[in-house]
Structures are given as C-alpha cells and as structure tokens.
C-alpha cells in the first residue's frame, strides 16, 4: 500500500511541530531515508515513508489506534532529536513515549540513519537502568522540550508524572 493512500483525516494533527524551527516530526524522520544504508530492502519494501513505516510497526506490535501511534512516535522523535541537539542536558521519557523511542532504536537501520543525520554519525547508545526513576525527570524533559519550541503532547508527558524512564546521566553519548 502506497504512502499516498495512508492519509486519514486526522493525520496532520498528529504530526507535531517544533514551533521555533518549524520542523514537523514526520519530516524529521522522513529526512533520515537517504542516510539508511543497511537492509534497505527491508526498510523500503512496502513503499512507505519512514514515518508511515514506524507507525505501522507500532500498530503491529502494540494494541493502539493510529492516532495514538502517531502521538507516541511524534513525541519520541522530539525527544530523540532534542537529546541529540542538547547533549549536555539530561532528558528522559515516560512509559508511553518510551514505546516510540524503543521503536526507533529497534529498527536499527533507521536508528543508524538517525545517528548519521542528526548525531554527526556517532552512535547514540541506549543502556537504561532496571529501576524507573521517580525524580520528575519526565516532567522536566517535557518542560525543556517546550522551552525549545516543541509542541509536546502534554497528556503523554504528564501521564507518568514523576515516574520516568530509567536512563543514566551518561550524556552526551547516550539517552
């Protein structure tokens, strides 16, 4: 199925925008395509944009509707790009946005493309602790992303409150 046929009426409302730089999260992810060099047959086999591919994989692997998958993926892209652009700032996500972050990481050719395009070709590691954090980092991350111009999904960032992903303060080479 071609990407031009995947245009439900609500779609553009879920493609979140960086108001400062006018960057849509879907465009940021789709821009990675030319930087993918491994397993290209797998990545581009369905004639989908990267955005549509990652949404389809979220829908395949998780019980959710497309609107929720797009919200999660959009906020995950914001978080990943925000953490890359601000390597000295300690950021973390809650459980829902973390689903999207893990989707990007697990699709390793796409993750490498993200690292090539947005992180100067350096690999961005992911090595979480086992215990979740309870220090409010998730809420502070949402506030930080807003301060940088991202139109975050308040509901996704506040749902976990202070219960945040168990990331370490290993910045700048991990998140």
Short mmCIF file of N, CA and C in Angstrom, two decimals:
data_model
loop_
_atom_site.label_atom_id
_atom_site.label_comp_id
_atom_site.label_asym_id
_atom_site.label_seq_id
_atom_site.Cartn_x
_atom_site.Cartn_y
_atom_site.Cartn_z
N UNK A 1 0.84 -1.17 0.00
CA UNK A 1 0.00 0.00 0.00
C UNK A 1 0.88 1.23 0.00
N UNK A 2 0.66 2.16 -0.90
CA UNK A 2 1.48 3.35 -1.02
C UNK A 2 1.17 4.37 0.05
N UNK A 3 2.16 5.22 0.35
CA UNK A 3 2.01 6.23 1.39
C UNK A 3 0.89 7.21 1.06
N UNK A 4 0.64 7.44 -0.25
CA UNK A 4 -0.39 8.39 -0.62
C UNK A 4 -1.78 7.90 -0.23
N UNK A 5 -1.94 6.61 0.03
CA UNK A 5 -3.23 6.07 0.44
C UNK A 5 -3.38 6.01 1.95
N UNK A 6 -2.39 6.43 2.69
CA UNK A 6 -2.43 6.38 4.15
C UNK A 6 -2.67 7.77 4.71
N UNK A 7 -3.72 8.42 4.27
CA UNK A 7 -3.96 9.79 4.67
C UNK A 7 -5.29 9.96 5.39
N UNK A 8 -5.48 9.38 6.58
CA UNK A 8 -6.74 9.60 7.29
C UNK A 8 -6.88 11.09 7.61
N UNK A 9 -8.09 11.56 7.82
CA UNK A 9 -8.32 13.00 8.00
C UNK A 9 -7.61 13.59 9.21
N UNK A 10 -7.34 12.80 10.25
CA UNK A 10 -6.71 13.33 11.45
C UNK A 10 -5.20 13.37 11.36
N UNK A 11 -4.64 12.84 10.33
CA UNK A 11 -3.21 12.62 10.24
C UNK A 11 -2.37 13.86 10.53
N UNK A 12 -2.65 14.96 9.91
CA UNK A 12 -1.80 16.14 10.07
C UNK A 12 -1.86 16.71 11.49
N UNK A 13 -2.92 16.43 12.23
CA UNK A 13 -2.99 16.94 13.60
C UNK A 13 -2.02 16.20 14.51
N UNK A 14 -1.57 15.03 14.10
CA UNK A 14 -0.67 14.23 14.93
C UNK A 14 0.79 14.45 14.57
N UNK A 15 1.06 15.10 13.51
CA UNK A 15 2.45 15.37 13.13
C UNK A 15 2.88 16.64 13.83
N UNK A 16 3.55 16.46 14.91
CA UNK A 16 3.84 17.55 15.82
C UNK A 16 4.94 18.45 15.27
N UNK A 17 4.89 19.70 15.65
CA UNK A 17 5.75 20.72 15.05
C UNK A 17 6.62 21.38 16.11
N UNK A 18 7.86 21.63 15.74
CA UNK A 18 8.76 22.47 16.51
C UNK A 18 8.43 23.90 16.09
N UNK A 19 7.79 24.67 16.96
CA UNK A 19 7.31 26.00 16.59
C UNK A 19 8.45 26.98 16.34
N UNK A 20 9.60 26.77 16.93
CA UNK A 20 10.71 27.69 16.76
C UNK A 20 11.35 27.51 15.38
N UNK A 21 11.61 26.26 15.02
CA UNK A 21 12.29 25.97 13.75
C UNK A 21 11.33 25.49 12.67
N UNK A 22 10.04 25.41 12.99
CA UNK A 22 9.00 24.95 12.07
C UNK A 22 9.34 23.59 11.48
N UNK A 23 9.72 22.66 12.34
CA UNK A 23 10.08 21.31 11.91
C UNK A 23 8.98 20.34 12.33
N UNK A 24 8.42 19.63 11.37
CA UNK A 24 7.44 18.60 11.69
C UNK A 24 8.18 17.32 12.02
N UNK A 25 7.70 16.63 13.04
CA UNK A 25 8.38 15.39 13.45
C UNK A 25 8.37 14.36 12.33
N UNK A 26 7.31 14.31 11.57
CA UNK A 26 7.26 13.36 10.45
C UNK A 26 8.32 13.71 9.41
N UNK A 27 8.52 14.99 9.15
CA UNK A 27 9.55 15.41 8.19
C UNK A 27 10.95 15.10 8.71
N UNK A 28 11.16 15.28 10.01
CA UNK A 28 12.46 14.97 10.60
C UNK A 28 12.78 13.49 10.44
N UNK A 29 11.78 12.63 10.64
CA UNK A 29 12.01 11.20 10.48
C UNK A 29 12.16 10.83 9.01
N UNK A 30 11.31 11.36 8.16
CA UNK A 30 11.41 11.03 6.73
C UNK A 30 12.73 11.49 6.12
N UNK A 31 13.33 12.55 6.67
CA UNK A 31 14.61 13.05 6.16
C UNK A 31 15.75 12.06 6.37
N UNK A 32 15.53 11.07 7.22
CA UNK A 32 16.55 10.06 7.52
C UNK A 32 16.73 9.08 6.36
N UNK A 33 15.72 8.92 5.52
CA UNK A 33 15.73 7.89 4.47
C UNK A 33 17.02 7.84 3.65
N UNK A 34 17.55 8.95 3.16
CA UNK A 34 18.78 8.86 2.36
C UNK A 34 20.01 8.43 3.16
N UNK A 35 19.90 8.43 4.47
CA UNK A 35 21.02 8.08 5.34
C UNK A 35 20.97 6.62 5.79
N UNK A 36 20.00 5.89 5.32
CA UNK A 36 19.90 4.47 5.64
C UNK A 36 20.65 3.68 4.58
N UNK A 37 21.64 2.93 5.03
CA UNK A 37 22.49 2.18 4.08
C UNK A 37 22.44 0.68 4.30
N UNK A 38 21.91 0.24 5.42
CA UNK A 38 21.84 -1.19 5.71
C UNK A 38 20.41 -1.68 5.56
N UNK A 39 20.27 -2.91 5.09
CA UNK A 39 18.98 -3.59 5.00
C UNK A 39 17.91 -2.73 4.31
N UNK A 40 18.32 -2.04 3.27
CA UNK A 40 17.40 -1.12 2.59
C UNK A 40 16.20 -1.86 1.98
N UNK A 41 16.39 -3.09 1.56
CA UNK A 41 15.27 -3.87 1.00
C UNK A 41 14.19 -4.02 2.07
N UNK A 42 14.58 -4.31 3.29
CA UNK A 42 13.62 -4.45 4.38
C UNK A 42 12.94 -3.12 4.71
N UNK A 43 13.72 -2.08 4.77
CA UNK A 43 13.20 -0.78 5.20
C UNK A 43 12.25 -0.19 4.17
N UNK A 44 12.58 -0.32 2.91
CA UNK A 44 11.81 0.34 1.87
C UNK A 44 10.92 -0.61 1.07
N UNK A 45 10.68 -1.81 1.60
CA UNK A 45 9.93 -2.82 0.84
C UNK A 45 8.45 -2.51 0.66
N UNK A 46 7.85 -1.77 1.53
CA UNK A 46 6.40 -1.55 1.49
C UNK A 46 6.01 -0.23 0.83
N UNK A 47 6.96 0.48 0.25
CA UNK A 47 6.67 1.75 -0.40
C UNK A 47 6.00 2.74 0.57
N UNK A 48 6.52 2.79 1.80
CA UNK A 48 6.02 3.70 2.82
C UNK A 48 7.10 4.72 3.14
N UNK A 49 6.68 5.90 3.60
CA UNK A 49 7.65 6.82 4.17
C UNK A 49 8.16 6.20 5.47
N UNK A 50 9.27 6.70 5.99
CA UNK A 50 9.75 6.18 7.27
C UNK A 50 8.73 6.42 8.37
N UNK A 51 8.08 7.58 8.33
CA UNK A 51 7.05 7.88 9.33
C UNK A 51 5.97 6.80 9.29
N UNK A 52 5.45 6.52 8.11
CA UNK A 52 4.38 5.53 7.99
C UNK A 52 4.87 4.13 8.36
N UNK A 53 6.13 3.83 8.05
CA UNK A 53 6.68 2.53 8.42
C UNK A 53 6.72 2.36 9.93
N UNK A 54 7.24 3.36 10.63
CA UNK A 54 7.37 3.26 12.08
C UNK A 54 6.00 3.24 12.75
N UNK A 55 5.05 3.99 12.22
CA UNK A 55 3.67 3.94 12.74
C UNK A 55 3.10 2.53 12.53
N UNK A 56 3.30 1.98 11.33
CA UNK A 56 2.80 0.63 11.03
C UNK A 56 3.42 -0.41 11.96
N UNK A 57 4.71 -0.27 12.27
CA UNK A 57 5.36 -1.21 13.18
C UNK A 57 4.82 -1.06 14.60
N UNK A 58 4.56 0.16 15.03
CA UNK A 58 3.93 0.37 16.34
C UNK A 58 2.56 -0.30 16.39
N UNK A 59 1.80 -0.13 15.34
CA UNK A 59 0.46 -0.73 15.29
C UNK A 59 0.54 -2.25 15.24
N UNK A 60 1.56 -2.79 14.58
CA UNK A 60 1.72 -4.23 14.50
C UNK A 60 2.06 -4.82 15.87
N UNK A 61 2.89 -4.12 16.63
CA UNK A 61 3.45 -4.69 17.85
C UNK A 61 2.75 -4.26 19.14
N UNK A 62 1.87 -3.28 19.07
CA UNK A 62 1.21 -2.76 20.26
C UNK A 62 -0.28 -2.58 19.99
N UNK A 63 -1.07 -2.73 21.02
CA UNK A 63 -2.52 -2.53 20.90
C UNK A 63 -2.80 -1.05 21.05
N UNK A 64 -3.03 -0.38 19.91
CA UNK A 64 -3.34 1.04 19.92
C UNK A 64 -3.92 1.42 18.57
N UNK A 65 -4.58 2.56 18.52
CA UNK A 65 -5.10 3.08 17.27
C UNK A 65 -4.04 3.98 16.63
N UNK A 66 -4.21 4.25 15.35
CA UNK A 66 -3.22 5.03 14.61
C UNK A 66 -2.95 6.39 15.25
N UNK A 67 -3.98 7.06 15.70
CA UNK A 67 -3.80 8.37 16.32
C UNK A 67 -2.82 8.29 17.49
N UNK A 68 -2.97 7.28 18.33
CA UNK A 68 -2.08 7.13 19.48
C UNK A 68 -0.67 6.78 19.01
N UNK A 69 -0.55 5.91 18.02
CA UNK A 69 0.78 5.57 17.50
C UNK A 69 1.49 6.81 16.97
N UNK A 70 0.77 7.67 16.27
CA UNK A 70 1.38 8.89 15.74
C UNK A 70 1.76 9.86 16.86
N UNK A 71 0.93 9.96 17.87
CA UNK A 71 1.25 10.82 19.00
C UNK A 71 2.52 10.33 19.70
N UNK A 72 2.59 9.03 19.94
CA UNK A 72 3.75 8.45 20.61
C UNK A 72 5.00 8.63 19.76
N UNK A 73 4.91 8.31 18.48
CA UNK A 73 6.08 8.44 17.60
C UNK A 73 6.53 9.89 17.48
N UNK A 74 5.59 10.80 17.34
CA UNK A 74 5.95 12.22 17.23
C UNK A 74 6.71 12.72 18.44
N UNK A 75 6.24 12.34 19.62
CA UNK A 75 6.93 12.77 20.85
C UNK A 75 8.25 12.05 21.02
N UNK A 76 8.35 10.81 20.55
CA UNK A 76 9.63 10.10 20.59
C UNK A 76 10.65 10.78 19.69
N UNK A 77 10.22 11.19 18.50
CA UNK A 77 11.14 11.91 17.59
C UNK A 77 11.59 13.21 18.24
N UNK A 78 10.67 13.94 18.87
CA UNK A 78 11.04 15.17 19.57
C UNK A 78 12.10 14.90 20.63
N UNK A 79 11.85 13.87 21.41
CA UNK A 79 12.78 13.52 22.48
C UNK A 79 14.16 13.14 21.92
N UNK A 80 14.18 12.30 20.91
CA UNK A 80 15.46 11.85 20.34
C UNK A 80 16.22 13.03 19.74
N UNK A 81 15.55 13.82 18.92
CA UNK A 81 16.22 14.98 18.32
C UNK A 81 16.61 15.98 19.40
N UNK A 82 15.73 16.19 20.38
CA UNK A 82 16.06 17.10 21.48
C UNK A 82 17.26 16.64 22.27
N UNK A 83 17.37 15.33 22.51
CA UNK A 83 18.52 14.83 23.27
C UNK A 83 19.80 14.91 22.45
N UNK A 84 19.69 14.74 21.15
CA UNK A 84 20.88 14.86 20.29
C UNK A 84 21.31 16.32 20.18
N UNK A 85 20.37 17.21 20.02
CA UNK A 85 20.69 18.64 19.86
C UNK A 85 21.16 19.28 21.16
N UNK A 86 20.86 18.66 22.27
CA UNK A 86 21.22 19.21 23.59
C UNK A 86 21.96 18.15 24.39
N UNK A 87 23.16 17.76 23.95
CA UNK A 87 23.85 16.62 24.55
C UNK A 87 24.24 16.79 26.01
N UNK A 88 24.28 18.00 26.50
CA UNK A 88 24.67 18.22 27.89
C UNK A 88 23.49 18.32 28.84
N UNK A 89 22.27 18.15 28.30
CA UNK A 89 21.07 18.23 29.12
C UNK A 89 20.56 16.81 29.35
N UNK A 90 20.31 16.48 30.60
CA UNK A 90 19.83 15.15 30.95
C UNK A 90 18.32 15.10 30.75
N UNK A 91 17.88 14.26 29.80
CA UNK A 91 16.47 14.15 29.46
C UNK A 91 16.01 12.71 29.63
N UNK A 92 14.72 12.51 29.82
CA UNK A 92 14.16 11.17 29.95
C UNK A 92 12.68 11.18 29.61
N UNK A 93 12.14 10.00 29.30
CA UNK A 93 10.75 9.90 28.89
C UNK A 93 9.96 8.99 29.82
N UNK A 94 8.64 9.09 29.74
CA UNK A 94 7.76 8.19 30.46
C UNK A 94 7.51 6.93 29.64
N UNK A 95 6.68 6.05 30.16
CA UNK A 95 6.46 4.75 29.55
C UNK A 95 5.87 4.84 28.14
N UNK A 96 4.92 5.73 27.92
CA UNK A 96 4.29 5.79 26.61
C UNK A 96 5.23 6.32 25.53
N UNK A 97 5.89 7.42 25.78
CA UNK A 97 6.82 7.96 24.77
C UNK A 97 7.98 7.00 24.57
N UNK A 98 8.36 6.29 25.62
CA UNK A 98 9.45 5.32 25.53
C UNK A 98 9.12 4.19 24.53
N UNK A 99 7.85 3.88 24.35
CA UNK A 99 7.46 2.89 23.35
C UNK A 99 7.93 3.35 21.96
N UNK A 100 7.74 4.63 21.68
CA UNK A 100 8.18 5.18 20.39
C UNK A 100 9.69 5.25 20.27
N UNK A 101 10.35 5.61 21.36
CA UNK A 101 11.82 5.65 21.35
C UNK A 101 12.36 4.25 21.06
N UNK A 102 11.82 3.25 21.74
CA UNK A 102 12.28 1.88 21.50
C UNK A 102 11.98 1.42 20.09
N UNK A 103 10.87 1.87 19.52
CA UNK A 103 10.57 1.52 18.14
C UNK A 103 11.68 2.02 17.22
N UNK A 104 12.09 3.24 17.42
CA UNK A 104 13.16 3.81 16.58
C UNK A 104 14.47 3.06 16.77
N UNK A 105 14.79 2.73 18.01
CA UNK A 105 16.05 2.02 18.30
C UNK A 105 16.03 0.61 17.74
N UNK A 106 14.90 -0.08 17.86
CA UNK A 106 14.81 -1.47 17.40
C UNK A 106 14.86 -1.60 15.89
N UNK A 107 14.44 -0.59 15.17
CA UNK A 107 14.56 -0.60 13.71
C UNK A 107 15.95 -0.08 13.40
N UNK A 108 16.95 -0.93 13.62
CA UNK A 108 18.35 -0.49 13.68
C UNK A 108 18.85 0.25 12.45
N UNK A 109 18.46 -0.11 11.23
CA UNK A 109 18.91 0.71 10.10
C UNK A 109 18.39 2.14 10.18
N UNK A 110 17.16 2.29 10.67
CA UNK A 110 16.60 3.63 10.84
C UNK A 110 17.34 4.36 11.96
N UNK A 111 17.62 3.66 13.06
CA UNK A 111 18.35 4.28 14.17
C UNK A 111 19.73 4.75 13.72
N UNK A 112 20.42 3.91 12.95
CA UNK A 112 21.73 4.33 12.43
C UNK A 112 21.58 5.54 11.52
N UNK A 113 20.52 5.56 10.72
CA UNK A 113 20.28 6.73 9.87
C UNK A 113 20.05 7.98 10.69
N UNK A 114 19.30 7.86 11.79
CA UNK A 114 19.09 8.99 12.70
C UNK A 114 20.43 9.46 13.25
N UNK A 115 21.25 8.52 13.66
CA UNK A 115 22.57 8.87 14.22
C UNK A 115 23.45 9.54 13.16
N UNK A 116 23.39 9.04 11.94
CA UNK A 116 24.19 9.65 10.86
C UNK A 116 23.74 11.09 10.59
N UNK A 117 22.43 11.27 10.46
CA UNK A 117 21.93 12.59 10.08
C UNK A 117 21.97 13.59 11.21
N UNK A 118 21.52 13.20 12.39
CA UNK A 118 21.34 14.17 13.47
C UNK A 118 22.43 14.13 14.53
N UNK A 119 23.24 13.10 14.57
CA UNK A 119 24.27 12.99 15.61
C UNK A 119 25.67 12.92 15.02
N UNK A 120 25.84 13.46 13.84
CA UNK A 120 27.17 13.52 13.23
C UNK A 120 27.78 12.16 12.97
N UNK A 121 26.94 11.13 12.79
CA UNK A 121 27.44 9.79 12.53
C UNK A 121 27.85 9.03 13.78
N UNK A 122 27.77 9.66 14.94
CA UNK A 122 28.10 8.98 16.20
C UNK A 122 26.88 8.21 16.69
N UNK A 123 27.11 6.99 17.15
CA UNK A 123 26.02 6.16 17.65
C UNK A 123 25.51 6.70 18.97
N UNK A 124 24.21 6.80 19.12
CA UNK A 124 23.57 7.24 20.37
C UNK A 124 23.15 5.99 21.13
N UNK A 125 23.83 5.70 22.21
CA UNK A 125 23.59 4.46 22.96
C UNK A 125 22.31 4.53 23.78
N UNK A 126 21.82 3.35 24.12
CA UNK A 126 20.64 3.22 24.97
C UNK A 126 20.93 2.11 25.97
N UNK A 127 21.18 2.48 27.22
CA UNK A 127 21.52 1.50 28.25
C UNK A 127 20.81 1.89 29.54
N UNK A 128 19.50 1.63 29.62
CA UNK A 128 18.75 2.06 30.80
C UNK A 128 19.04 1.21 32.03
N UNK A 129 18.81 1.83 33.19
CA UNK A 129 18.84 1.09 34.43
C UNK A 129 17.56 0.23 34.52
N UNK A 130 17.52 -0.72 35.42
CA UNK A 130 16.35 -1.57 35.58
C UNK A 130 15.22 -0.80 36.29
N UNK A 131 15.55 -0.09 37.35
CA UNK A 131 14.54 0.65 38.12
C UNK A 131 14.17 1.96 37.43
N UNK A 132 12.86 2.24 37.39
CA UNK A 132 12.42 3.52 36.85
C UNK A 132 12.78 4.63 37.84
N UNK A 133 12.92 5.82 37.33
CA UNK A 133 13.25 6.97 38.16
C UNK A 133 11.98 7.61 38.68
N UNK A 134 12.04 8.18 39.85
CA UNK A 134 10.89 8.86 40.43
C UNK A 134 11.20 10.29 40.80
N UNK A 135 12.10 10.90 40.08
CA UNK A 135 12.56 12.24 40.45
C UNK A 135 11.99 13.36 39.59
N UNK A 136 10.99 13.06 38.76
CA UNK A 136 10.35 14.10 37.95
C UNK A 136 11.05 14.43 36.65
N UNK A 137 12.04 13.64 36.26
CA UNK A 137 12.78 13.94 35.03
C UNK A 137 11.86 13.99 33.81
N UNK A 138 10.87 13.13 33.78
CA UNK A 138 9.95 13.10 32.64
C UNK A 138 9.24 14.46 32.50
N UNK A 139 8.73 14.98 33.58
CA UNK A 139 8.05 16.27 33.53
C UNK A 139 9.02 17.38 33.16
N UNK A 140 10.23 17.33 33.71
CA UNK A 140 11.23 18.35 33.37
C UNK A 140 11.63 18.26 31.90
N UNK A 141 11.67 17.04 31.36
CA UNK A 141 12.00 16.88 29.94
C UNK A 141 10.92 17.50 29.08
N UNK A 142 9.65 17.24 29.40
CA UNK A 142 8.55 17.86 28.67
C UNK A 142 8.66 19.38 28.71
N UNK A 143 8.93 19.92 29.88
CA UNK A 143 9.09 21.37 30.02
C UNK A 143 10.28 21.87 29.20
N UNK A 144 11.38 21.12 29.22
CA UNK A 144 12.55 21.52 28.45
C UNK A 144 12.23 21.54 26.95
N UNK A 145 11.59 20.48 26.46
CA UNK A 145 11.26 20.43 25.03
C UNK A 145 10.34 21.57 24.65
N UNK A 146 9.37 21.89 25.52
CA UNK A 146 8.51 23.05 25.26
C UNK A 146 9.32 24.33 25.19
N UNK A 147 10.29 24.48 26.09
CA UNK A 147 11.11 25.69 26.11
C UNK A 147 11.95 25.82 24.85
N UNK A 148 12.19 24.70 24.17
CA UNK A 148 12.97 24.70 22.93
C UNK A 148 12.06 24.83 21.70
N UNK A 149 10.75 25.01 21.93
CA UNK A 149 9.83 25.26 20.83
C UNK A 149 9.01 24.08 20.37
N UNK A 150 9.20 22.91 20.97
CA UNK A 150 8.43 21.75 20.55
C UNK A 150 7.02 21.82 21.10
N UNK A 151 6.05 21.46 20.29
CA UNK A 151 4.65 21.39 20.71
C UNK A 151 4.39 19.98 21.23
N UNK A 152 4.81 19.73 22.46
CA UNK A 152 4.70 18.38 23.01
C UNK A 152 3.24 18.01 23.24
N UNK A 153 2.99 16.74 23.36
CA UNK A 153 1.66 16.23 23.72
C UNK A 153 1.64 16.16 25.24
N UNK A 154 1.02 17.18 25.85
CA UNK A 154 1.03 17.31 27.31
C UNK A 154 0.53 16.04 28.00
N UNK A 155 -0.49 15.42 27.43
CA UNK A 155 -1.05 14.22 28.05
C UNK A 155 -0.03 13.09 28.12
N UNK A 156 0.73 12.90 27.05
CA UNK A 156 1.72 11.82 27.05
C UNK A 156 2.86 12.09 28.03
N UNK A 157 3.24 13.34 28.19
CA UNK A 157 4.36 13.67 29.07
C UNK A 157 3.93 13.69 30.53
N UNK A 158 2.67 14.01 30.80
CA UNK A 158 2.24 14.11 32.19
C UNK A 158 1.66 12.80 32.73
N UNK A 159 1.30 11.87 31.86
CA UNK A 159 0.64 10.64 32.31
C UNK A 159 1.50 9.85 33.29
N UNK A 160 2.79 9.87 33.10
CA UNK A 160 3.68 9.15 34.02
C UNK A 160 4.17 10.03 35.15
N UNK A 161 3.89 11.32 35.07
CA UNK A 161 4.28 12.22 36.14
C UNK A 161 5.76 12.15 36.43
N UNK A 162 6.08 11.81 37.64
CA UNK A 162 7.48 11.74 38.05
C UNK A 162 8.11 10.38 37.74
N UNK A 163 7.31 9.41 37.31
CA UNK A 163 7.81 8.06 37.04
C UNK A 163 8.41 8.01 35.65
N UNK A 164 9.70 8.13 35.57
CA UNK A 164 10.38 8.33 34.30
C UNK A 164 11.21 7.13 33.89
N UNK A 165 11.62 7.15 32.63
CA UNK A 165 12.49 6.08 32.13
C UNK A 165 13.76 6.03 32.96
N UNK A 166 14.30 4.84 33.10
CA UNK A 166 15.47 4.68 33.97
C UNK A 166 16.78 4.96 33.26
N UNK A 167 16.89 6.13 32.65
CA UNK A 167 18.12 6.49 31.96
C UNK A 167 19.15 7.02 32.94
N UNK A 168 20.38 6.89 32.56
CA UNK A 168 21.50 7.35 33.37
C UNK A 168 21.87 8.75 32.93
N UNK A 169 22.73 9.40 33.68
CA UNK A 169 23.20 10.73 33.29
C UNK A 169 24.49 10.61 32.50
N UNK A 170 24.49 9.70 31.53
CA UNK A 170 25.68 9.40 30.74
C UNK A 170 25.79 10.33 29.53
N UNK A 171 25.09 11.42 29.53
CA UNK A 171 25.15 12.31 28.38
C UNK A 171 26.60 12.70 28.16
N UNK A 172 27.03 12.98 26.95
CA UNK A 172 26.24 13.22 25.75
C UNK A 172 26.09 12.01 24.82
N UNK A 173 26.66 10.85 25.12
CA UNK A 173 26.65 9.77 24.13
C UNK A 173 25.58 8.73 24.38
N UNK A 174 24.64 9.00 25.25
CA UNK A 174 23.52 8.10 25.46
C UNK A 174 22.32 8.93 25.84
N UNK A 175 21.20 8.27 25.97
CA UNK A 175 20.00 8.98 26.39
C UNK A 175 19.28 8.15 27.44
#
